[in-house]
Short mmCIF file of C-alpha atoms in Angstrom, two decimals:
data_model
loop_
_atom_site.label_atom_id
_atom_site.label_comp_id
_atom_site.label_asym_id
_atom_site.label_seq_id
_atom_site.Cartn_x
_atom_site.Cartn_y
_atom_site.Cartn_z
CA UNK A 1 110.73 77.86 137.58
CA UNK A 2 109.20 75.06 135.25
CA UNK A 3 111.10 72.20 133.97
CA UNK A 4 113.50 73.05 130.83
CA UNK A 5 115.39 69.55 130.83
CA UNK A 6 113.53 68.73 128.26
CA UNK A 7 115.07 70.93 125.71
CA UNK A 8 117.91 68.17 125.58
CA UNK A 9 116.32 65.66 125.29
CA UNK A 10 116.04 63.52 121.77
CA UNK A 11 112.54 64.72 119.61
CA UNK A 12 113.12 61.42 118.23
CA UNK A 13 114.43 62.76 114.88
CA UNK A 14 117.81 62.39 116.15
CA UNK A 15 118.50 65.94 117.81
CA UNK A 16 117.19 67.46 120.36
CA UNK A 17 114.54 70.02 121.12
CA UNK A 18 116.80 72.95 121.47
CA UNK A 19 118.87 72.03 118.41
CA UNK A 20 115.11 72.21 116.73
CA UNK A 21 114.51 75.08 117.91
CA UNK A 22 117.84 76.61 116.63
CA UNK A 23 117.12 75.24 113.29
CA UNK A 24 113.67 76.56 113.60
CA UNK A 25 115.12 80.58 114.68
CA UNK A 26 117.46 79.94 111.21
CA UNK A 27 114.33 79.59 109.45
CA UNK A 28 112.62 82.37 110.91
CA UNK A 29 115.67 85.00 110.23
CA UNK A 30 115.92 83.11 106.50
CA UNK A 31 112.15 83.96 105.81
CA UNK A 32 112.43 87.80 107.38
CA UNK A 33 116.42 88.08 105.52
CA UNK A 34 115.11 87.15 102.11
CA UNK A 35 111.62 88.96 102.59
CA UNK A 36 112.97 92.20 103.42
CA UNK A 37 115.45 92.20 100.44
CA UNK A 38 112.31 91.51 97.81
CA UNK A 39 110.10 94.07 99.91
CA UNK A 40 112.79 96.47 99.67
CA UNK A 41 113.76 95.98 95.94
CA UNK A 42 110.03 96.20 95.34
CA UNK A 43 108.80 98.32 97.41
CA UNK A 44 111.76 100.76 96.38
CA UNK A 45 110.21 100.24 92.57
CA UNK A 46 107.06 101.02 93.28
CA UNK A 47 107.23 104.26 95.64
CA UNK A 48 109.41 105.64 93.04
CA UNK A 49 106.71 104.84 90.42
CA UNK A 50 103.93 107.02 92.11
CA UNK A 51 106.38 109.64 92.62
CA UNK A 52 107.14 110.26 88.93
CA UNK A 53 104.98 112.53 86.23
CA UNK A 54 103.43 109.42 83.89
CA UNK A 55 100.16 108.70 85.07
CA UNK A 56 100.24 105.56 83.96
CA UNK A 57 103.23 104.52 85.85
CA UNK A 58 101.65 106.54 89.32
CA UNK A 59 98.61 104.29 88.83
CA UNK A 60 100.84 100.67 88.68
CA UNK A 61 102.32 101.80 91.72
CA UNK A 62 98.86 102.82 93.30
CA UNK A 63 97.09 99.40 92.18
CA UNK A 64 100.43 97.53 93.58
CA UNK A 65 100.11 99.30 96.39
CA UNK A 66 96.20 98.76 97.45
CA UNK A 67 96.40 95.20 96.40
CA UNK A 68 98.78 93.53 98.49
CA UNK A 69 97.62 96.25 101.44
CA UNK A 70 94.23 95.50 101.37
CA UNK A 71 94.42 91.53 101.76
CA UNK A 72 95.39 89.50 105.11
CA UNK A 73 98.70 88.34 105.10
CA UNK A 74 97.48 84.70 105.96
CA UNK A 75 94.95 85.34 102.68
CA UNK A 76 98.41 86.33 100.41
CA UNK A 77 100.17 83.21 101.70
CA UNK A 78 97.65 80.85 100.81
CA UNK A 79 97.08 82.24 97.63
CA UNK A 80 100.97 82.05 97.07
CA UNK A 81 100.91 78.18 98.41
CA UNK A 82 97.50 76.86 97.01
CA UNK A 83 96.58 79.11 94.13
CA UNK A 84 99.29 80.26 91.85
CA UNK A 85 101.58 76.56 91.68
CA UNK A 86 97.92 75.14 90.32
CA UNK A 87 96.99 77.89 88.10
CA UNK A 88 100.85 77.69 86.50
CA UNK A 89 101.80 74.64 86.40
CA UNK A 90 105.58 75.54 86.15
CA UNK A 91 105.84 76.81 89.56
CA UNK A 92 104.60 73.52 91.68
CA UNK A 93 108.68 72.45 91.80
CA UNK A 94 109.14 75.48 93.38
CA UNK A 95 109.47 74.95 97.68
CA UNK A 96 107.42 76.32 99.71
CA UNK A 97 109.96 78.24 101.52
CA UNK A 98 110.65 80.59 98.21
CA UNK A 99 106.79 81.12 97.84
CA UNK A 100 106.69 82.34 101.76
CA UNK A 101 109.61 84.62 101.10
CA UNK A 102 107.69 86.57 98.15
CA UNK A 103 104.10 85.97 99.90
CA UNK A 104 106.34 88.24 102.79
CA UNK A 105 107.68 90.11 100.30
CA UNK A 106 105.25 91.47 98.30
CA UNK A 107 103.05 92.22 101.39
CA UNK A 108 105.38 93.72 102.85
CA UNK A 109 106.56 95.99 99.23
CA UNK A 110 102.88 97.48 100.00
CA UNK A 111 103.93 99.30 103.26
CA UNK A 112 107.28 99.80 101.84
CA UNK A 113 106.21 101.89 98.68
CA UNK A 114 104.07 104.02 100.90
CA UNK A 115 107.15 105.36 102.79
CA UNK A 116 109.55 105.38 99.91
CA UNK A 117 106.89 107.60 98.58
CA UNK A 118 106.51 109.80 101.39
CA UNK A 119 110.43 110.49 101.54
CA UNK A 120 110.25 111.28 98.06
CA UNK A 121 107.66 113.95 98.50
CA UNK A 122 109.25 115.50 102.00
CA UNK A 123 111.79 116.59 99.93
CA UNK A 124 111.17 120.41 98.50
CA UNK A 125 109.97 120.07 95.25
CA UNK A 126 112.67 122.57 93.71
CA UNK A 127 115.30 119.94 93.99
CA UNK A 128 113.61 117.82 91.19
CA UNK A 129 113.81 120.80 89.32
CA UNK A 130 117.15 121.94 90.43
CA UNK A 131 118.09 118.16 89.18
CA UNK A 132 116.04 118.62 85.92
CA UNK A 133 117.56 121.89 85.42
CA UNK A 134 120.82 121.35 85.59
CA UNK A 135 120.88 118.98 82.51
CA UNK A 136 119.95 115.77 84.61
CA UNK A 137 117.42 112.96 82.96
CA UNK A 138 115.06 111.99 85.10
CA UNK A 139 115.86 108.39 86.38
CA UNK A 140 119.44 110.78 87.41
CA UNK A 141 117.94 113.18 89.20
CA UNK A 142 116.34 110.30 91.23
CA UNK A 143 119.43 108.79 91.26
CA UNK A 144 121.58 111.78 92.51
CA UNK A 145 119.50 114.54 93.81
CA UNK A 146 116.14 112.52 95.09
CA UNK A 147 117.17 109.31 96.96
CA UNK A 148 119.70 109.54 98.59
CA UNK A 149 117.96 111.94 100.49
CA UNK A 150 114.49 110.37 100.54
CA UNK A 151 116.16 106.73 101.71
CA UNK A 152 118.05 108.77 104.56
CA UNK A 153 115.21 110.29 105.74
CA UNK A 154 112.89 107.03 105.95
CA UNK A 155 115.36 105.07 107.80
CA UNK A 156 113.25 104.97 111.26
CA UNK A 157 110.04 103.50 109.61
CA UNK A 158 112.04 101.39 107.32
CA UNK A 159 113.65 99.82 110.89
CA UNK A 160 110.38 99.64 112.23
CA UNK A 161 109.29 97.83 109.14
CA UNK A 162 112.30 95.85 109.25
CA UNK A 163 111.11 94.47 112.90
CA UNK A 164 107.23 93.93 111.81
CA UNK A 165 108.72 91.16 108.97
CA UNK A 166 110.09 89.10 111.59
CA UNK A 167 107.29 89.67 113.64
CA UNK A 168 104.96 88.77 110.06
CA UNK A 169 107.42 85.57 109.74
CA UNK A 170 105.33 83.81 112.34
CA UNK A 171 101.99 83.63 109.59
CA UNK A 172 104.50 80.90 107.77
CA UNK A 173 103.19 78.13 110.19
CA UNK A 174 100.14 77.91 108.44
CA UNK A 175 102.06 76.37 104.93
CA UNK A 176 103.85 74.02 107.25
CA UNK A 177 107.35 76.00 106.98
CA UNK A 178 108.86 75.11 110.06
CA UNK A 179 110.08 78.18 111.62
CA UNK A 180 109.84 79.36 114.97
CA UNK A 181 105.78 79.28 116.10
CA UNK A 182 105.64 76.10 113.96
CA UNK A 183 108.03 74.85 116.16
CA UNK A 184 106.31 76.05 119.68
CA UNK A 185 103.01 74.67 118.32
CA UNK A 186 104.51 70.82 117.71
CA UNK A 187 106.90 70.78 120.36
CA UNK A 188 103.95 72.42 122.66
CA UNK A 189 101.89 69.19 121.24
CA UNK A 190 104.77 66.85 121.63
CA UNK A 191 106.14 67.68 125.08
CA UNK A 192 103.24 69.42 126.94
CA UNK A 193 105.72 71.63 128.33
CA UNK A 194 103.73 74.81 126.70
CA UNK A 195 104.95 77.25 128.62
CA UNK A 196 108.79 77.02 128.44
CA UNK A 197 108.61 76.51 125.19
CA UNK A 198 106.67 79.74 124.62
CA UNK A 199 108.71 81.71 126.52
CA UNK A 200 112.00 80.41 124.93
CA UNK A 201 110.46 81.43 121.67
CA UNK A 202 109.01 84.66 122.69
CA UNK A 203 112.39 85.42 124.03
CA UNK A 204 113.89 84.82 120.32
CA UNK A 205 111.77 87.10 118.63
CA UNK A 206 112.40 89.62 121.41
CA UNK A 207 116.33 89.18 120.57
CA UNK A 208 116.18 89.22 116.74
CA UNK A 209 113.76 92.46 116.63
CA UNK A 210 116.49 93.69 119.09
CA UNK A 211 119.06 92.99 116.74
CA UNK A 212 117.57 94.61 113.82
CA UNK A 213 116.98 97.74 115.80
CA UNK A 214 120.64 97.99 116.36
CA UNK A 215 121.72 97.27 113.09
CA UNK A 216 119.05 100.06 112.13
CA UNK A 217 120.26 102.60 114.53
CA UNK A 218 124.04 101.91 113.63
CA UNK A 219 123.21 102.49 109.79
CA UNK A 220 121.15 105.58 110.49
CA UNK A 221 123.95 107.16 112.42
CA UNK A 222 126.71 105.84 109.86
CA UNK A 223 125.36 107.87 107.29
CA UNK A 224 123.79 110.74 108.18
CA UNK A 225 124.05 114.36 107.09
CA UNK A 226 125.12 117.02 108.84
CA UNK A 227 122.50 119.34 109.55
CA UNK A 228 119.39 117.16 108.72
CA UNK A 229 116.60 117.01 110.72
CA UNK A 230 117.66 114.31 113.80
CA UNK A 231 121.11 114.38 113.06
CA UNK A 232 123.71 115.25 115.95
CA UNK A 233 126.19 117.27 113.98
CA UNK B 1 93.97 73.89 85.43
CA UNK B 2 90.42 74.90 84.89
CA UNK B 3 88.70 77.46 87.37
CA UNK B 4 84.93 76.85 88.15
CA UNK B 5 82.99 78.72 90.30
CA UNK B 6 80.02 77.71 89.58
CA UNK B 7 79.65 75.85 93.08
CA UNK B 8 79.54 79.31 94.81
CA UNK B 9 76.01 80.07 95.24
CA UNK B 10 73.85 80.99 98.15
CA UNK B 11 73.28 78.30 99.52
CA UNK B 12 76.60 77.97 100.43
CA UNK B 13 77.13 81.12 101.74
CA UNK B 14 74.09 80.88 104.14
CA UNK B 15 75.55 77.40 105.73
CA UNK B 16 79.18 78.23 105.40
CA UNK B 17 80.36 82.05 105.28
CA UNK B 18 77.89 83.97 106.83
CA UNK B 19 78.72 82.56 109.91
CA UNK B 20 82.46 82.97 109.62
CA UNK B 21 82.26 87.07 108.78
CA UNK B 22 79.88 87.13 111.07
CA UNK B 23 82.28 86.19 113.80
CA UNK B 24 84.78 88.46 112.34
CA UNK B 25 83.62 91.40 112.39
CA UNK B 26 82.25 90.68 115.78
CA UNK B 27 86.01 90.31 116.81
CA UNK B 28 86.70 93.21 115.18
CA UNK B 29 84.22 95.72 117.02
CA UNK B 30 84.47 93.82 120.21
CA UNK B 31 88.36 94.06 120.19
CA UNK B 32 88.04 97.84 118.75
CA UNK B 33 85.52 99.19 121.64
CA UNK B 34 87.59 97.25 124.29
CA UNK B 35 91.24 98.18 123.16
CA UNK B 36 90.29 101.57 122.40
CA UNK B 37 88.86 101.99 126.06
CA UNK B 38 91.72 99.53 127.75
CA UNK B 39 94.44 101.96 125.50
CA UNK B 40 93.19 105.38 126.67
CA UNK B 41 93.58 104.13 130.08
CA UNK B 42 97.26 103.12 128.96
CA UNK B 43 97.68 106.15 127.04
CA UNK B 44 96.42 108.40 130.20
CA UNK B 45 98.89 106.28 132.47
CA UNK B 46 102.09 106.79 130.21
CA UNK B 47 101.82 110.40 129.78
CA UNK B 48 100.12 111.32 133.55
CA UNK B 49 104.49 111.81 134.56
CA UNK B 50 103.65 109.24 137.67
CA UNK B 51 106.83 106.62 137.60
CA UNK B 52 104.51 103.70 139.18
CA UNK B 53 101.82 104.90 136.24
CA UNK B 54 104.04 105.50 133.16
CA UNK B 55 106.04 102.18 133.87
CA UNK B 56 103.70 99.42 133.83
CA UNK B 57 102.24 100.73 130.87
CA UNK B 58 104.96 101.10 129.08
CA UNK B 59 105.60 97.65 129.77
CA UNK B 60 102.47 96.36 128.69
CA UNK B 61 102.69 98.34 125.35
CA UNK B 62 106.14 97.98 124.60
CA UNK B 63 105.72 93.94 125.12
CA UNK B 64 102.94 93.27 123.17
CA UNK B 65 104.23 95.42 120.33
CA UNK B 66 107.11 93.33 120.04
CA UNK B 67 105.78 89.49 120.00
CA UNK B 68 104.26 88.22 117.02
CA UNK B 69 100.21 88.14 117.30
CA UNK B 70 99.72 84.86 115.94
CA UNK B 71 102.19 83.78 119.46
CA UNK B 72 99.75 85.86 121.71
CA UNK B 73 97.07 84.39 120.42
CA UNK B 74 98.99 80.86 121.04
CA UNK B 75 99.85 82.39 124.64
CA UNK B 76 96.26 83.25 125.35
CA UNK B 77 95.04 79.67 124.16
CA UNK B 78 97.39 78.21 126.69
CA UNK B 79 97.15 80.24 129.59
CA UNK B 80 93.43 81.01 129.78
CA UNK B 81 92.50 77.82 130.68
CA UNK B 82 95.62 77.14 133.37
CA UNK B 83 94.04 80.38 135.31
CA UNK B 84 90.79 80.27 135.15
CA UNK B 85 91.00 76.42 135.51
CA UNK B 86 88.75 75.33 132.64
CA UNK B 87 88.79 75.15 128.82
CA UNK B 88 87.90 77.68 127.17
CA UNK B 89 86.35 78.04 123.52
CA UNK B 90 87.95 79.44 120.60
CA UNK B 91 85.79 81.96 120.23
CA UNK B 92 85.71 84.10 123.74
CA UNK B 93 90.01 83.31 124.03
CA UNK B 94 90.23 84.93 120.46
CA UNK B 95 87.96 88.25 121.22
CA UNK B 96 90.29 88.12 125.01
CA UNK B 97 93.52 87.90 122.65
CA UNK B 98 92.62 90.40 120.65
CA UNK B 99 91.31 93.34 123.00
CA UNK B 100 94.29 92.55 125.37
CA UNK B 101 97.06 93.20 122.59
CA UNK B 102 95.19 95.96 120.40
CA UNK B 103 94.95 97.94 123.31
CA UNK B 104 98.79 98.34 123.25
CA UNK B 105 98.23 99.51 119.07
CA UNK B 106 95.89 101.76 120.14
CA UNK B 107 96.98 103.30 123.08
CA UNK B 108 100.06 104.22 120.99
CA UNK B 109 97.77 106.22 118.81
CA UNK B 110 95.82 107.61 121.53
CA UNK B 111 98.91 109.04 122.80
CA UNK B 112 100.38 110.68 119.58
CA UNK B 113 96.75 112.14 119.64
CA UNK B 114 96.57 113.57 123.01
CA UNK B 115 99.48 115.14 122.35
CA UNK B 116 98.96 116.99 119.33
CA UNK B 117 96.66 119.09 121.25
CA UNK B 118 98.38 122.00 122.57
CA UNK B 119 99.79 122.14 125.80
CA UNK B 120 98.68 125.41 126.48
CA UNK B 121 94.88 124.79 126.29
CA UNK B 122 95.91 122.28 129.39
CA UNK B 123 97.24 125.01 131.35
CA UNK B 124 94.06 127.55 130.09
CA UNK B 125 91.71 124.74 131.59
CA UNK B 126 93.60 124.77 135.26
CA UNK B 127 93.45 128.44 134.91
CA UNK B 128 89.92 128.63 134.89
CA UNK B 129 89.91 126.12 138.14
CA UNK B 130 89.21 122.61 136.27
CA UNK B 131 90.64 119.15 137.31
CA UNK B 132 92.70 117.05 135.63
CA UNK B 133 89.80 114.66 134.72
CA UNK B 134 88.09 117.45 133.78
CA UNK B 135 90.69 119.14 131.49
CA UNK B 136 90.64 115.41 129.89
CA UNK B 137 87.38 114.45 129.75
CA UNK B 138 86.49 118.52 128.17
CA UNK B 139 89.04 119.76 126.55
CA UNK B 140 91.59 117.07 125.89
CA UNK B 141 90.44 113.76 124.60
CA UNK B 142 87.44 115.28 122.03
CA UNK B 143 89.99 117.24 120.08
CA UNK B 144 92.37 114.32 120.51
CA UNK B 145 89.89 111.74 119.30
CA UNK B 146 88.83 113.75 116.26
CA UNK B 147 92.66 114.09 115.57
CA UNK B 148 93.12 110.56 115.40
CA UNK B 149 90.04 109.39 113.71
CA UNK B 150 91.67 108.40 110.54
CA UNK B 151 94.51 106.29 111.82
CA UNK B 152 92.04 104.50 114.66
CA UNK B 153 90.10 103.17 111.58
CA UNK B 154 93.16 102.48 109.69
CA UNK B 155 94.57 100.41 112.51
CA UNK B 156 90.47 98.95 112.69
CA UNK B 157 91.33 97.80 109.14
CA UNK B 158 94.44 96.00 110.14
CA UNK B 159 92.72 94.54 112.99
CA UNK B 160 90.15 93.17 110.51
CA UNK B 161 92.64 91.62 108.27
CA UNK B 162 94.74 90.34 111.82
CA UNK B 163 91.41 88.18 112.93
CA UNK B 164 92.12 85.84 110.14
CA UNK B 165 94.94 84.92 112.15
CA UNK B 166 93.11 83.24 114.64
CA UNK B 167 93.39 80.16 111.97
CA UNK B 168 95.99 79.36 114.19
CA UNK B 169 94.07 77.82 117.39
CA UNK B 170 90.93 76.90 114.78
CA UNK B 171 88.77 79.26 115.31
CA UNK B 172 85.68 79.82 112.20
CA UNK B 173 86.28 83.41 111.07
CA UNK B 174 85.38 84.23 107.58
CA UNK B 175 88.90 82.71 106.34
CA UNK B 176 87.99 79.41 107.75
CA UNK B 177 84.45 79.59 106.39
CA UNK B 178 85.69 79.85 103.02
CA UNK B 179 88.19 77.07 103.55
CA UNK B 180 85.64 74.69 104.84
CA UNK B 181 83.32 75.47 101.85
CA UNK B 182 86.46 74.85 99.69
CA UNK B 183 87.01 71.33 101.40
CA UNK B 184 83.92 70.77 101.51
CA UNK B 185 83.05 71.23 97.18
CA UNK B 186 86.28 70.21 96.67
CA UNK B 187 87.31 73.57 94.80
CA UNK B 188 89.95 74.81 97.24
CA UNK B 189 91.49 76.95 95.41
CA UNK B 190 88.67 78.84 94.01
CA UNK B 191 87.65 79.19 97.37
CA UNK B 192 90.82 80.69 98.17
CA UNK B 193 90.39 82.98 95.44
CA UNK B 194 86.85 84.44 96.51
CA UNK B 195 88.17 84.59 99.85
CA UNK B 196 91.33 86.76 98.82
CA UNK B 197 88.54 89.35 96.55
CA UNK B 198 86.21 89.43 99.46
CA UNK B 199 88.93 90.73 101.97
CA UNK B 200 90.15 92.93 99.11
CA UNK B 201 86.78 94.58 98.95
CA UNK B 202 85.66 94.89 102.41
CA UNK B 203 89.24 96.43 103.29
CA UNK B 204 89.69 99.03 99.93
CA UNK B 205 86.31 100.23 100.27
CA UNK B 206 86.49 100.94 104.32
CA UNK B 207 90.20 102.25 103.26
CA UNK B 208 88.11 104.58 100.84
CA UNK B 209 85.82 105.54 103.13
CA UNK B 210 88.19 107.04 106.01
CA UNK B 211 90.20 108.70 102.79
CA UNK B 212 87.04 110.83 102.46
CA UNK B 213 86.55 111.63 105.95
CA UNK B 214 90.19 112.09 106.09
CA UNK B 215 89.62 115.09 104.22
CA UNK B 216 86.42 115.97 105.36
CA UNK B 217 87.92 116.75 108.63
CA UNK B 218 91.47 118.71 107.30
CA UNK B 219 88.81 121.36 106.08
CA UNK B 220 87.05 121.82 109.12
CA UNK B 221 90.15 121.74 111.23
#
């Protein structure tokens, strides 16, 4: 079935194609690994924002929220690669590679904030008052009473979302970051041997959303209460 | 650096971005009529209970759902033309690519749908001596359709913002129109800029628009 010797032999860069391609899968899980900790931190932000009294604050985390849902991914890149480092000046050192991460990031904060939100609001709302009762500010009752709940809760689409960002890592190709589809399109170019390489890279992607999964699942069952919804106990 | 749009005028959009949002949203309702027809089938087949039904299309779904689109759409490119033993344009491979693996997206949704009606009004159907078809075609898929109607058009949304992806094998959508004018006037990054509000408003306002019928259909129901 097809012809993979060529995955050892030199690209003429002084390794060869499989040792690219490793590189290449390093890149991918850098990109998705560094995404998913801005989309979390603001995503997290955000769905808290729209959950709280001040108007003003639930409409920063609407706007956030319908902007970076609302425009292509590929669109969000480019504007991250293109736009912004000529617009401020200050940000053309930065590499490309950190502008991809919070291109990812950001887009990806979107979908976050709209289930950080919804786990909020499952909750009944007389443990925000309970919270509020008992003496708590507000930023503790989030803290104490709210969250940990609302995180536990949101774990399954959180994993799911977890999966689409390395899926959503593959739109980097088009700013020349050479991770994984970057790599199947040049090799594909440079070897003509399309369809191995395909498959070997399909075959990553399959592994690393496999991964995540299980990391997912292990989390979800570390810390689960007793009694919720789903749990076993 | 100084922003000037003052090169974006008619003119230009008649020779360069007409044609590119024209093509998209032809992708778009191509690739929603097909993979909404292509995922009932593969919603019907996963829940009829058959083994030799329920597996293949679990297969199929569970596959697609899992690679990256802008690799199926690289997959397509390349294997099109090895079976049908021609070349084939950018164009007809993209609106392929995208029926084929939207299917799988929407056959998902077809299924939660089916199954939020009642089992029971399955079981009143056979009672009164209809088919399976029939208890489908009658009872079934109307209720589960209207069930579903806000997240098909959410998922149309994504599908519209997913054809700009097709930048990967070259294809002129509205993204590459816009890129092309850019070149083309030299003011790329303004033309980045338009494209990134036009998106924005074509996708908020649709988003909008199935909010309202969202609710438009919770009173009814």
């Amino acid at each position: 079935m097809g012809d993979w010797s060529f995955f050892l032999r030199d690209t003429g860069g002084d390794e060869t194609y499989l040792h690219w391609m490793m590189t290449a899968w390093g890149w991918t899980l850098s990109v998705a690994a560094l995404s998913l900790i801005v989309a979390l931190v603001v995503g997290s932000i955000m769905g808290i924002l729209r959950t709280t009294p001040s108007k003003t604050l639930v409409f920063v985390g609407n706007a956030w929220t319908e902007l970076f849902r609302n425009i292509p991914l590929l669109v969000q890149i480019f504007l991250w690669y293109h736009v912004i480092p000529s617009i401020f000046l200050s940000l053309r050192a930065v590499p490309s590679f950190v502008l991809v991460v919070f291109a990812l990031g950001f887009f990806t904060s979107a979908r976050i904030a709209e289930q950080v939100k919804a786990g909020i609001l499952s909750l009944p709302k007389g443990q925000r008052y309970a919270g509020l009762a008992m003496g708590l500010t507000l930023p503790q009752t989030y803290r104490y009473v709210l969250l940990p709940m609302a995180y536990r809760i949101i774990i399954p689409p959180l994993t799911s979302e977890s999966m689409n960002i390395i899926k959503n890592t593959s739109v980097a190709f088009a700013v020349s970051i050479a991770e994984l589809t970057m790599f199947a399109m040049q090799a594909q170019e440079e070897t003509s041997r399309g369809i191995e390489i395909y498959l070997a890279v399909t075959a990553l992607y399959f592994v690393s959303a496999f991964a995540v999964n299980r990391v997912a699942h292990f989390i979800e069952v570390r810390v689960q209460v007793p009694g919720m919804i789903g749990s076993k106990s | 650096m100084q922003l000037d749009f003052a090169f974006f005028n008619w003119a230009l959009i008649q020779s360069f971005i007409l044609k590119g949002l024209l093509f998209s949203v032809e992708l778009t309702i191509i690739a929603m009529l097909g993979g909404v027809a292509l995922g009932t089938v593969l919603a019907l087949m996963r829940l009829s209970g058959k083994p030799w039904l329920v597996t293949p299309s679990a297969i199929y779904v569970n596959t697609l759902r899992s690679i990256p689109l802008v690799m199926v759409i690289l997959w397509f490119f390349l294997l099109i033309p090895l079976l049908i033993g021609r070349p084939l344009g950018t164009d007809i491979s993209s609106i392929i690519t995208f029926t084929v693996f939207e299917a799988a997206y929407y056959s998902e949704i077809m299924r939660a749908g089916i199954q939020s009606v009642p089992k029971g009004q399955v079981g009143a159907g056979y009672a009164v001596g209809m088919t399976y078809a029939q208890c489908m075609k009658l009872i079934v898929l109307p209720q589960a359709f209207r069930n579903m109607l806000p997240v098909l058009l959410t998922q149309t949304i994504i599908l519209f913002q997913d054809t700009s992806l097709v930048y990967a094998i070259g294809a002129y959508d509205l993204l590459k129109g816009f890129e092309i004018a850019g070149k083309n006037y030299n003011r790329p990054i303004e033309a980045y800029l338009i494209a990134a509000i036009v998106y924005f408003i074509i996708c908020f306002s649709l988003s909008m628009l199935v909010r309202q019928l969202q609710t438009k259909i919770a009173i009814v129901r």
